Amino acid sequence: MIRFLFFNSMLIGLYFKQNHQNFLNKTKMIDWIITLIMGISYFLSKLLFSRVEEISSYQILNQIILFIFLYYIFKSFLGIEEKLNRIPLLIKKIINFLASITLEIYLVQYIIIPKLSYFIFPLNWVIVSITILISAFILNRISNRCIHFIKIRGEKYENTSNRSI
C-alpha cells in the first residue's frame, strides 16, 4: 500500500509539473483553508484507523483524504511560487538540497527506519532523520558519479560509432 501512495504522490507531482502555468501565482485563501482541513483530516483519520479496530476496514478513505491533501498542497504552494522565490538564500539551499535527494530518501528509509526505531521518542526521530539524510546524500553522490561515468562512456561510444559510418 505504501508504494501505491508514493506512486500516487509522484503522479500528482507530475500533473502539477506539466500544468504548472495554470496554477502559478494563482492561490486563494480557500486553497490554504482546504489544505489545512485536509491535513488535519489526514492525520486524524490515520490516528483513528490505527486505534479504532471497528473502522479499520475503511482505511481506503485515508488514501482519498491524502490524495486531496496532496493536491491542495501542490496547488497552494505553486500559487505562492513568486513569494517563495524571495526567501533567503540559505533556506533556498536547504530546500533545494532536500529536493535533490528525495528519491534517495525514499529508497534508504525502508532500511533505516526499522533498524533505528528502537530508541525512545524523540531521540529515535532525530537519529533516524539524520541517518536517512546522510545515507541519502551519500547514495545521491554515488549514483550521480555512476550516471556521469555511464554518460561519458556513452558519448565515447557514440563518437567512435559515428566515425565508422
PDB file of C-alpha atoms in Angstrom:
ATOM      1  CA  MET A   1       0.000   0.000   0.000  1.00  0.00           C
ATOM      2  CA  ILE A   2       2.815   2.418   0.840  1.00  0.00           C
ATOM      3  CA  ARG A   3       4.361   2.063  -2.616  1.00  0.00           C
ATOM      4  CA  PHE A   4       0.986   2.851  -4.158  1.00  0.00           C
ATOM      5  CA  LEU A   5       0.845   6.020  -2.055  1.00  0.00           C
ATOM      6  CA  PHE A   6       4.277   7.159  -3.184  1.00  0.00           C
ATOM      7  CA  PHE A   7       3.393   6.411  -6.802  1.00  0.00           C
ATOM      8  CA  ASN A   8       0.142   8.336  -6.386  1.00  0.00           C
ATOM      9  CA  SER A   9       2.051  11.294  -4.931  1.00  0.00           C
ATOM     10  CA  MET A  10       4.519  11.248  -7.804  1.00  0.00           C
ATOM     11  CA  LEU A  11       1.680  11.262 -10.345  1.00  0.00           C
ATOM     12  CA  ILE A  12       0.122  14.296  -8.659  1.00  0.00           C
ATOM     13  CA  GLY A  13       3.526  15.989  -8.765  1.00  0.00           C
ATOM     14  CA  LEU A  14       3.874  15.151 -12.461  1.00  0.00           C
ATOM     15  CA  TYR A  15       0.422  16.600 -13.157  1.00  0.00           C
ATOM     16  CA  PHE A  16       1.354  19.877 -11.484  1.00  0.00           C
ATOM     17  CA  LYS A  17       4.737  19.963 -13.200  1.00  0.00           C
ATOM     18  CA  GLN A  18       3.096  19.576 -16.610  1.00  0.00           C
ATOM     19  CA  ASN A  19       0.341  22.091 -15.836  1.00  0.00           C
ATOM     20  CA  HIS A  20       2.212  24.484 -13.561  1.00  0.00           C
ATOM     21  CA  GLN A  21       1.329  27.554 -15.659  1.00  0.00           C
ATOM     22  CA  ASN A  22      -2.343  27.007 -14.837  1.00  0.00           C
ATOM     23  CA  PHE A  23      -1.629  27.258 -11.100  1.00  0.00           C
ATOM     24  CA  LEU A  24       1.369  29.607 -10.954  1.00  0.00           C
ATOM     25  CA  ASN A  25       0.799  32.529  -8.566  1.00  0.00           C
ATOM     26  CA  LYS A  26      -2.959  31.883  -8.500  1.00  0.00           C
ATOM     27  CA  THR A  27      -3.594  30.776  -4.931  1.00  0.00           C
ATOM     28  CA  LYS A  28      -6.670  31.757  -2.979  1.00  0.00           C
ATOM     29  CA  MET A  29      -7.313  31.704   0.743  1.00  0.00           C
ATOM     30  CA  ILE A  30      -9.786  28.848   0.231  1.00  0.00           C
ATOM     31  CA  ASP A  31      -6.925  26.680  -1.115  1.00  0.00           C
ATOM     32  CA  TRP A  32      -4.991  27.177   2.124  1.00  0.00           C
ATOM     33  CA  ILE A  33      -8.085  26.519   4.224  1.00  0.00           C
ATOM     34  CA  ILE A  34      -8.776  23.275   2.346  1.00  0.00           C
ATOM     35  CA  THR A  35      -5.092  22.312   2.687  1.00  0.00           C
ATOM     36  CA  LEU A  36      -5.274  22.855   6.442  1.00  0.00           C
ATOM     37  CA  ILE A  37      -8.574  20.979   6.794  1.00  0.00           C
ATOM     38  CA  MET A  38      -7.318  18.064   4.688  1.00  0.00           C
ATOM     39  CA  GLY A  39      -4.039  17.947   6.624  1.00  0.00           C
ATOM     40  CA  ILE A  40      -5.875  17.759   9.933  1.00  0.00           C
ATOM     41  CA  SER A  41      -8.311  15.217   8.454  1.00  0.00           C
ATOM     42  CA  TYR A  42      -5.456  13.078   7.171  1.00  0.00           C
ATOM     43  CA  PHE A  43      -3.638  12.900  10.497  1.00  0.00           C
ATOM     44  CA  LEU A  44      -6.847  12.377  12.475  1.00  0.00           C
ATOM     45  CA  SER A  45      -8.017   9.617  10.128  1.00  0.00           C
ATOM     46  CA  LYS A  46      -4.581   7.990  10.313  1.00  0.00           C
ATOM     47  CA  LEU A  47      -4.808   8.023  14.100  1.00  0.00           C
ATOM     48  CA  LEU A  48      -8.408   6.787  14.201  1.00  0.00           C
ATOM     49  CA  PHE A  49      -7.904   3.982  11.700  1.00  0.00           C
ATOM     50  CA  SER A  50      -4.901   2.680  13.609  1.00  0.00           C
ATOM     51  CA  ARG A  51      -6.566   2.864  17.037  1.00  0.00           C
ATOM     52  CA  VAL A  52     -10.241   2.020  16.421  1.00  0.00           C
ATOM     53  CA  GLU A  53     -10.445  -1.526  15.119  1.00  0.00           C
ATOM     54  CA  GLU A  54     -14.137  -1.310  14.154  1.00  0.00           C
ATOM     55  CA  ILE A  55     -13.457   1.261  11.427  1.00  0.00           C
ATOM     56  CA  SER A  56     -10.112  -0.092  10.210  1.00  0.00           C
ATOM     57  CA  SER A  57     -11.768  -1.763   7.214  1.00  0.00           C
ATOM     58  CA  TYR A  58     -12.481   1.719   5.814  1.00  0.00           C
ATOM     59  CA  GLN A  59      -8.809   2.740   5.655  1.00  0.00           C
ATOM     60  CA  ILE A  60      -9.100   3.396   1.925  1.00  0.00           C
ATOM     61  CA  LEU A  61     -10.772   6.677   2.932  1.00  0.00           C
ATOM     62  CA  ASN A  62      -7.432   7.734   4.388  1.00  0.00           C
ATOM     63  CA  GLN A  63      -5.860   7.407   0.937  1.00  0.00           C
ATOM     64  CA  ILE A  64      -8.590   9.529  -0.637  1.00  0.00           C
ATOM     65  CA  ILE A  65      -8.067  12.195   2.021  1.00  0.00           C
ATOM     66  CA  LEU A  66      -4.312  12.050   1.395  1.00  0.00           C
ATOM     67  CA  PHE A  67      -4.831  12.428  -2.359  1.00  0.00           C
ATOM     68  CA  ILE A  68      -6.938  15.564  -1.852  1.00  0.00           C
ATOM     69  CA  PHE A  69      -4.469  16.867   0.751  1.00  0.00           C
ATOM     70  CA  LEU A  70      -1.527  16.444  -1.648  1.00  0.00           C
ATOM     71  CA  TYR A  71      -3.449  18.073  -4.484  1.00  0.00           C
ATOM     72  CA  TYR A  72      -4.061  21.178  -2.379  1.00  0.00           C
ATOM     73  CA  ILE A  73      -0.500  21.249  -1.048  1.00  0.00           C
ATOM     74  CA  PHE A  74       0.809  21.380  -4.618  1.00  0.00           C
ATOM     75  CA  LYS A  75      -1.841  23.870  -5.705  1.00  0.00           C
ATOM     76  CA  SER A  76      -1.291  26.177  -2.738  1.00  0.00           C
ATOM     77  CA  PHE A  77       2.491  26.256  -2.963  1.00  0.00           C
ATOM     78  CA  LEU A  78       2.506  26.733  -6.739  1.00  0.00           C
ATOM     79  CA  GLY A  79       0.193  29.631  -6.092  1.00  0.00           C
ATOM     80  CA  ILE A  80       2.825  31.389  -3.984  1.00  0.00           C
ATOM     81  CA  GLU A  81       5.880  30.491  -6.061  1.00  0.00           C
ATOM     82  CA  GLU A  82       6.723  34.139  -6.683  1.00  0.00           C
ATOM     83  CA  LYS A  83       6.826  34.745  -2.926  1.00  0.00           C
ATOM     84  CA  LEU A  84       8.871  31.598  -2.385  1.00  0.00           C
ATOM     85  CA  ASN A  85      11.494  32.916  -4.803  1.00  0.00           C
ATOM     86  CA  ARG A  86      12.089  35.793  -2.374  1.00  0.00           C
ATOM     87  CA  ILE A  87      13.023  33.633   0.615  1.00  0.00           C
ATOM     88  CA  PRO A  88      16.591  33.879   1.962  1.00  0.00           C
ATOM     89  CA  LEU A  89      19.315  32.059   0.037  1.00  0.00           C
ATOM     90  CA  LEU A  90      20.219  29.747   2.937  1.00  0.00           C
ATOM     91  CA  ILE A  91      16.649  28.463   3.187  1.00  0.00           C
ATOM     92  CA  LYS A  92      16.520  28.005  -0.610  1.00  0.00           C
ATOM     93  CA  LYS A  93      19.729  25.966  -0.466  1.00  0.00           C
ATOM     94  CA  ILE A  94      18.290  23.708   2.229  1.00  0.00           C
ATOM     95  CA  ILE A  95      15.074  23.219   0.245  1.00  0.00           C
ATOM     96  CA  ASN A  96      16.996  22.526  -2.980  1.00  0.00           C
ATOM     97  CA  PHE A  97      19.271  20.078  -1.168  1.00  0.00           C
ATOM     98  CA  LEU A  98      16.286  18.138   0.181  1.00  0.00           C
ATOM     99  CA  ALA A  99      14.586  18.250  -3.213  1.00  0.00           C
ATOM    100  CA  SER A 100      17.709  16.864  -4.897  1.00  0.00           C
ATOM    101  CA  ILE A 101      17.804  13.774  -2.654  1.00  0.00           C
ATOM    102  CA  THR A 102      14.096  12.903  -2.382  1.00  0.00           C
ATOM    103  CA  LEU A 103      14.418   9.726  -4.451  1.00  0.00           C
ATOM    104  CA  GLU A 104      17.333   8.571  -2.326  1.00  0.00           C
ATOM    105  CA  ILE A 105      15.432   9.407   0.876  1.00  0.00           C
ATOM    106  CA  TYR A 106      12.590   7.264  -0.406  1.00  0.00           C
ATOM    107  CA  LEU A 107      14.995   4.392  -1.115  1.00  0.00           C
ATOM    108  CA  VAL A 108      17.010   4.379   2.124  1.00  0.00           C
ATOM    109  CA  GLN A 109      14.174   4.956   4.589  1.00  0.00           C
ATOM    110  CA  TYR A 110      12.888   1.379   4.218  1.00  0.00           C
ATOM    111  CA  ILE A 111      16.171   0.031   5.541  1.00  0.00           C
ATOM    112  CA  ILE A 112      16.951   2.651   8.168  1.00  0.00           C
ATOM    113  CA  ILE A 113      13.617   3.163   9.952  1.00  0.00           C
ATOM    114  CA  PRO A 114      13.184  -0.445  11.169  1.00  0.00           C
ATOM    115  CA  LYS A 115      16.843  -0.675  12.218  1.00  0.00           C
ATOM    116  CA  LEU A 116      16.866   2.502  14.342  1.00  0.00           C
ATOM    117  CA  SER A 117      13.321   2.828  15.635  1.00  0.00           C
ATOM    118  CA  TYR A 118      14.055   1.144  18.978  1.00  0.00           C
ATOM    119  CA  PHE A 119      15.348   4.382  20.567  1.00  0.00           C
ATOM    120  CA  ILE A 120      12.884   6.393  22.663  1.00  0.00           C
ATOM    121  CA  PHE A 121      10.956   9.255  21.079  1.00  0.00           C
ATOM    122  CA  PRO A 122      12.043  11.972  20.159  1.00  0.00           C
ATOM    123  CA  LEU A 123      15.608  10.620  20.124  1.00  0.00           C
ATOM    124  CA  ASN A 124      14.625   7.947  17.592  1.00  0.00           C
ATOM    125  CA  TRP A 125      13.158  10.575  15.271  1.00  0.00           C
ATOM    126  CA  VAL A 126      16.340  12.670  15.377  1.00  0.00           C
ATOM    127  CA  ILE A 127      18.647   9.677  14.858  1.00  0.00           C
ATOM    128  CA  VAL A 128      16.515   8.212  12.066  1.00  0.00           C
ATOM    129  CA  SER A 129      16.162  11.577  10.290  1.00  0.00           C
ATOM    130  CA  ILE A 130      19.873  12.382  10.408  1.00  0.00           C
ATOM    131  CA  THR A 131      20.834   8.869   9.300  1.00  0.00           C
ATOM    132  CA  ILE A 132      18.355   8.967   6.416  1.00  0.00           C
ATOM    133  CA  LEU A 133      19.627  12.370   5.243  1.00  0.00           C
ATOM    134  CA  ILE A 134      23.296  11.351   5.403  1.00  0.00           C
ATOM    135  CA  SER A 135      22.651   7.998   3.707  1.00  0.00           C
ATOM    136  CA  ALA A 136      20.506   9.610   1.017  1.00  0.00           C
ATOM    137  CA  PHE A 137      23.203  12.217   0.362  1.00  0.00           C
ATOM    138  CA  ILE A 138      25.902   9.533   0.019  1.00  0.00           C
ATOM    139  CA  LEU A 139      23.678   7.438  -2.262  1.00  0.00           C
ATOM    140  CA  ASN A 140      22.923  10.532  -4.362  1.00  0.00           C
ATOM    141  CA  ARG A 141      26.644  11.271  -4.800  1.00  0.00           C
ATOM    142  CA  ILE A 142      27.438   7.671  -5.714  1.00  0.00           C
ATOM    143  CA  SER A 143      24.576   7.419  -8.209  1.00  0.00           C
ATOM    144  CA  ASN A 144      25.471  10.784  -9.779  1.00  0.00           C
ATOM    145  CA  ARG A 145      29.058   9.603 -10.287  1.00  0.00           C
ATOM    146  CA  CYS A 146      27.831   6.354 -11.838  1.00  0.00           C
ATOM    147  CA  ILE A 147      25.479   8.229 -14.157  1.00  0.00           C
ATOM    148  CA  HIS A 148      28.268  10.647 -15.115  1.00  0.00           C
ATOM    149  CA  PHE A 149      30.583   7.704 -15.860  1.00  0.00           C
ATOM    150  CA  ILE A 150      27.920   5.998 -17.995  1.00  0.00           C
ATOM    151  CA  LYS A 151      27.261   9.228 -19.924  1.00  0.00           C
ATOM    152  CA  ILE A 152      30.974   9.708 -20.640  1.00  0.00           C
ATOM    153  CA  ARG A 153      31.290   6.093 -21.809  1.00  0.00           C
ATOM    154  CA  GLY A 154      28.164   6.506 -23.944  1.00  0.00           C
ATOM    155  CA  GLU A 155      29.500   9.673 -25.561  1.00  0.00           C
ATOM    156  CA  LYS A 156      32.815   7.957 -26.329  1.00  0.00           C
ATOM    157  CA  TYR A 157      30.923   5.040 -27.859  1.00  0.00           C
ATOM    158  CA  GLU A 158      28.755   7.394 -29.963  1.00  0.00           C
ATOM    159  CA  ASN A 159      31.824   9.275 -31.186  1.00  0.00           C
ATOM    160  CA  THR A 160      33.598   6.086 -32.279  1.00  0.00           C
ATOM    161  CA  SER A 161      30.490   4.603 -33.909  1.00  0.00           C
ATOM    162  CA  ASN A 162      29.815   7.821 -35.875  1.00  0.00           C
ATOM    163  CA  ARG A 163      33.283   7.649 -37.453  1.00  0.00           C
ATOM    164  CA  SER A 164      32.652   4.235 -38.935  1.00  0.00           C
ATOM    165  CA  ILE A 165      29.611   5.404 -40.904  1.00  0.00           C
TER     166      ILE A 165
END
